[in-house]
């Protein structure tokens, strides 16, 4: 993955939270009606919790509970005031560190759903922390209250929030997961809500959480889980909106069954991801999809087959000229202090593909017919010896 690809993917999942936080800042400056903001905040948290329940995401549900805790701490006098009428200094300080840490821990832990021991344990942990913080805020321990009144604690909160945010931004850059982008939005929203006391940032956080769940559901439906490129359902949707001229290329990895039998399915999966990464950089205006198994599709809207040939030939050469490196069984789990130059620790395997391409014509007016023609061209490429492009 190049720096540009990681940045583009990160921007895709962070754009929504950034827009929502900017809008929240505008509402805070505009001093929107408090009751309207509270109603919208309750609605956003309810929608986020309902979506989390629908998608069995305990991570997202606990995020909604944490946001609700922040909103409650600022809204209700039993939480926002001590018995003698003073604001509990320890409450925002504890929330300022606990909320980011909880969000990061839940992002790292495997999400096993809600209605089971793992999901219920997460909720119980969050609720127990909330009760402990509320109790400490109402009946403060003198030593903790003195420490909370010191000048160092706000800096500790700021350091925790900054560290958690940077860690989640790195995860977004590396993996581009929508739920990680939503967590970044939650971190920013919770920090601003606790700093400014404005409920509009809780509203932004709840909406960001709901948006990340929608993006996550889209990824599950339209992106291939193994390779990360658009899946067959996405191809069908794309084809349904096409009109006029277009070309379709069908691509198959040569001898993939033998490759799997020789090196194992884990290495086979690595091979699929490698080919998919090359396909995602196809030129000529093409867009790659995983069709199924070891087959891929590249769609060229507005192009004839002859116009796509150069891009497909370049793609074929790129895959062939960049062999896959198989690590030896004696490879250490950790990187050694000195790099060994002995032979046999790694093996290079050349991966090749066969490609067939066809275009929409009066004789082939439907996408299914163009795909069938491209499949026939692919069969001719294999029959001629593989590792070539045929029309």
Short mmCIF file of C-alpha atoms in Angstrom, two decimals, residues 33-251:
data_model
loop_
_atom_site.label_atom_id
_atom_site.label_comp_id
_atom_site.label_asym_id
_atom_site.label_seq_id
_atom_site.Cartn_x
_atom_site.Cartn_y
_atom_site.Cartn_z
CA UNK A 33 -31.87 26.11 20.87
CA UNK A 34 -30.89 23.86 23.81
CA UNK A 35 -34.06 21.75 23.76
CA UNK A 36 -33.71 21.14 20.02
CA UNK A 37 -30.09 20.03 20.48
CA UNK A 38 -31.05 17.74 23.35
CA UNK A 39 -33.83 16.16 21.30
CA UNK A 40 -31.55 15.60 18.32
CA UNK A 41 -28.85 14.21 20.62
CA UNK A 42 -31.27 11.71 22.11
CA UNK A 43 -32.40 10.76 18.60
CA UNK A 44 -28.83 10.28 17.31
CA UNK A 45 -27.85 8.12 20.30
CA UNK A 46 -31.02 6.05 19.94
CA UNK A 47 -30.40 5.49 16.22
CA UNK A 48 -26.75 4.62 16.88
CA UNK A 49 -27.71 2.14 19.62
CA UNK A 50 -30.44 0.60 17.41
CA UNK A 51 -28.01 0.17 14.51
CA UNK A 52 -25.40 -1.32 16.85
CA UNK A 53 -27.99 -3.79 18.12
CA UNK A 54 -29.09 -4.62 14.56
CA UNK A 55 -25.49 -5.29 13.48
CA UNK A 56 -24.60 -7.09 16.74
CA UNK A 57 -21.77 -4.63 17.41
CA UNK A 58 -21.02 -4.45 21.13
CA UNK A 59 -18.17 -2.06 20.33
CA UNK A 60 -20.56 0.48 18.84
CA UNK A 61 -23.20 -0.05 21.53
CA UNK A 62 -20.69 0.66 24.29
CA UNK A 63 -19.60 3.77 22.35
CA UNK A 64 -23.21 5.00 22.41
CA UNK A 65 -23.42 4.26 26.16
CA UNK A 66 -20.22 6.24 26.78
CA UNK A 67 -21.60 9.22 24.85
CA UNK A 68 -24.85 8.99 26.79
CA UNK A 69 -22.80 9.09 29.99
CA UNK A 70 -21.09 12.30 28.88
CA UNK A 71 -24.45 13.85 28.02
CA UNK A 72 -25.92 12.79 31.36
CA UNK A 73 -22.93 14.16 33.28
CA UNK A 74 -23.50 17.60 31.78
CA UNK A 75 -27.30 17.57 31.88
CA UNK A 76 -28.56 16.19 35.18
CA UNK A 77 -27.92 18.00 38.49
CA UNK A 78 -27.31 14.76 40.46
CA UNK A 79 -24.30 14.19 38.22
CA UNK A 80 -23.27 17.77 37.51
CA UNK A 81 -23.34 18.97 41.14
CA UNK A 82 -22.11 17.63 44.49
CA UNK A 83 -24.47 17.63 47.52
CA UNK A 84 -23.07 21.02 48.65
CA UNK A 85 -23.82 22.59 45.24
CA UNK A 86 -20.31 22.58 43.77
CA UNK A 87 -19.48 21.10 40.34
CA UNK A 88 -17.60 17.81 40.81
CA UNK A 89 -14.12 18.47 39.51
CA UNK A 90 -13.25 14.79 39.39
CA UNK A 91 -16.10 13.83 37.04
CA UNK A 92 -14.90 15.53 33.82
CA UNK A 93 -11.31 14.62 34.63
CA UNK A 94 -12.17 10.91 34.99
CA UNK A 95 -14.34 10.93 31.89
CA UNK A 96 -11.61 12.72 29.96
CA UNK A 97 -9.26 9.76 30.47
CA UNK A 98 -11.67 6.84 30.79
CA UNK A 99 -13.70 7.46 27.63
CA UNK A 100 -10.71 7.47 25.22
CA UNK A 101 -9.13 4.45 26.90
CA UNK A 102 -12.39 2.49 26.73
CA UNK A 103 -12.88 3.33 23.06
CA UNK A 104 -9.37 2.18 22.15
CA UNK A 105 -9.56 -1.02 24.22
CA UNK A 106 -12.90 -1.96 22.63
CA UNK A 107 -11.47 -1.18 19.17
CA UNK A 108 -8.62 -3.63 19.78
CA UNK A 109 -10.73 -6.38 21.35
CA UNK A 110 -12.51 -8.76 19.02
CA UNK A 111 -16.20 -7.92 18.70
CA UNK A 112 -18.16 -11.10 19.44
CA UNK A 113 -21.63 -9.55 19.41
CA UNK A 114 -23.97 -8.29 22.11
CA UNK A 115 -26.16 -11.07 23.48
CA UNK A 116 -23.33 -13.21 24.84
CA UNK A 117 -20.83 -13.23 27.69
CA UNK A 118 -18.31 -11.05 25.84
CA UNK A 119 -20.82 -8.36 24.86
CA UNK A 120 -22.52 -8.27 28.24
CA UNK A 121 -19.13 -8.08 29.96
CA UNK A 122 -18.25 -4.98 27.96
CA UNK A 123 -21.48 -3.27 28.92
CA UNK A 124 -21.05 -4.29 32.56
CA UNK A 125 -17.52 -2.86 32.63
CA UNK A 126 -18.69 0.47 31.20
CA UNK A 127 -21.61 0.71 33.61
CA UNK A 128 -19.40 -0.22 36.58
CA UNK A 129 -16.93 2.52 35.64
CA UNK A 130 -19.77 4.99 35.30
CA UNK A 131 -21.17 4.15 38.73
CA UNK A 132 -17.70 4.43 40.28
CA UNK A 133 -17.12 7.84 38.71
CA UNK A 134 -20.54 9.14 39.77
CA UNK A 135 -20.03 7.90 43.33
CA UNK A 136 -16.59 9.50 43.50
CA UNK A 137 -17.97 12.75 42.10
CA UNK A 138 -20.78 12.87 44.67
CA UNK A 139 -18.74 11.65 47.63
CA UNK A 140 -15.16 12.52 46.73
CA UNK A 141 -12.19 10.92 48.38
CA UNK A 142 -10.12 13.75 49.81
CA UNK A 143 -6.83 12.51 48.35
CA UNK A 144 -8.34 12.04 44.89
CA UNK A 145 -10.11 15.39 45.06
CA UNK A 146 -6.83 17.09 45.96
CA UNK A 147 -5.06 15.34 43.08
CA UNK A 148 -7.86 16.25 40.68
CA UNK A 149 -7.53 19.86 41.70
CA UNK A 150 -3.87 19.88 40.74
CA UNK A 151 -2.60 21.43 37.56
CA UNK A 152 -1.20 18.16 36.20
CA UNK A 153 -4.48 16.27 35.67
CA UNK A 154 -5.80 18.31 32.70
CA UNK A 155 -2.50 17.63 30.97
CA UNK A 156 -2.85 13.91 31.70
CA UNK A 157 -6.32 13.95 30.12
CA UNK A 158 -5.02 15.84 27.10
CA UNK A 159 -2.12 13.38 26.71
CA UNK A 160 -4.43 10.36 26.95
CA UNK A 161 -6.86 11.80 24.41
CA UNK A 162 -4.06 12.78 22.02
CA UNK A 163 -2.35 9.39 22.29
CA UNK A 164 -5.59 7.46 21.74
CA UNK A 165 -6.53 9.68 18.80
CA UNK A 166 -3.14 9.25 17.11
CA UNK A 167 -3.33 5.49 17.61
CA UNK A 168 -6.78 5.29 16.04
CA UNK A 169 -5.72 7.56 13.15
CA UNK A 170 -2.87 5.12 12.46
CA UNK A 171 -5.35 2.24 12.40
CA UNK A 172 -7.56 4.16 9.98
CA UNK A 173 -4.56 4.76 7.71
CA UNK A 174 -3.48 1.11 7.80
CA UNK A 175 -6.87 -0.61 7.56
CA UNK A 176 -9.44 2.00 6.49
CA UNK A 177 -12.15 0.40 8.64
CA UNK A 178 -15.31 2.55 8.95
CA UNK A 179 -15.77 1.67 12.64
CA UNK A 180 -12.24 2.94 13.35
CA UNK A 181 -13.14 6.18 11.58
CA UNK A 182 -16.25 6.41 13.75
CA UNK A 183 -14.08 5.90 16.84
CA UNK A 184 -11.89 8.84 15.78
CA UNK A 185 -15.07 10.91 15.52
CA UNK A 186 -16.15 9.73 18.98
CA UNK A 187 -12.76 10.64 20.48
CA UNK A 188 -12.88 14.14 19.02
CA UNK A 189 -16.54 14.64 19.97
CA UNK A 190 -16.07 13.44 23.55
CA UNK A 191 -13.00 15.63 24.04
CA UNK A 192 -14.78 18.73 22.72
CA UNK A 193 -17.94 17.97 24.72
CA UNK A 194 -15.99 17.64 27.97
CA UNK A 195 -13.85 20.70 27.22
CA UNK A 196 -16.62 23.08 26.10
CA UNK A 197 -19.60 21.58 27.93
CA UNK A 198 -21.64 21.95 24.73
CA UNK A 199 -24.10 19.09 24.02
CA UNK A 200 -23.86 19.66 20.27
CA UNK A 201 -20.62 17.70 20.24
CA UNK A 202 -22.38 14.72 21.81
CA UNK A 203 -24.89 15.05 18.97
CA UNK A 204 -22.01 15.02 16.47
CA UNK A 205 -20.50 11.96 18.17
CA UNK A 206 -23.77 10.01 18.08
CA UNK A 207 -24.33 10.88 14.43
CA UNK A 208 -20.73 9.94 13.61
CA UNK A 209 -21.23 6.58 15.30
CA UNK A 210 -24.43 5.92 13.35
CA UNK A 211 -22.71 6.95 10.10
CA UNK A 212 -19.79 4.60 10.71
CA UNK A 213 -22.22 1.70 11.23
CA UNK A 214 -23.93 2.50 7.92
CA UNK A 215 -20.53 2.63 6.20
CA UNK A 216 -19.60 -0.67 7.87
CA UNK A 217 -22.78 -2.32 6.60
CA UNK A 218 -22.04 -1.02 3.10
CA UNK A 219 -18.53 -2.50 3.27
CA UNK A 220 -19.93 -5.88 4.31
CA UNK A 221 -22.43 -5.84 1.45
CA UNK A 222 -20.40 -4.37 -1.42
CA UNK A 223 -16.71 -4.98 -0.67
CA UNK A 224 -14.93 -8.31 -0.83
CA UNK A 225 -13.81 -9.22 2.69
CA UNK A 226 -10.61 -10.98 1.64
CA UNK A 227 -9.19 -8.57 -0.94
CA UNK A 228 -10.86 -5.29 0.04
CA UNK A 229 -11.87 -4.43 -3.55
CA UNK A 230 -15.54 -4.14 -4.68
CA UNK A 231 -17.36 -7.46 -4.83
CA UNK A 232 -19.74 -8.97 -7.39
CA UNK A 233 -22.78 -7.24 -5.92
CA UNK A 234 -21.06 -3.90 -6.44
CA UNK A 235 -20.32 -4.90 -10.06
CA UNK A 236 -23.99 -5.72 -10.68
CA UNK A 237 -25.03 -2.34 -9.29
CA UNK A 238 -22.45 -0.59 -11.47
CA UNK A 239 -23.57 -2.43 -14.58
CA UNK A 240 -27.22 -1.58 -13.93
CA UNK A 241 -26.44 2.12 -14.24
CA UNK A 242 -24.34 1.86 -17.43
CA UNK A 243 -25.43 2.88 -20.89
CA UNK A 244 -23.66 3.39 -24.19
CA UNK A 245 -20.24 1.94 -24.83
CA UNK A 246 -18.25 0.01 -22.24
CA UNK A 247 -15.80 -2.89 -22.10
CA UNK A 248 -15.54 -5.71 -19.60
CA UNK A 249 -12.43 -7.79 -18.92
CA UNK A 250 -12.55 -11.16 -17.15
CA UNK A 251 -9.31 -12.11 -15.39
#
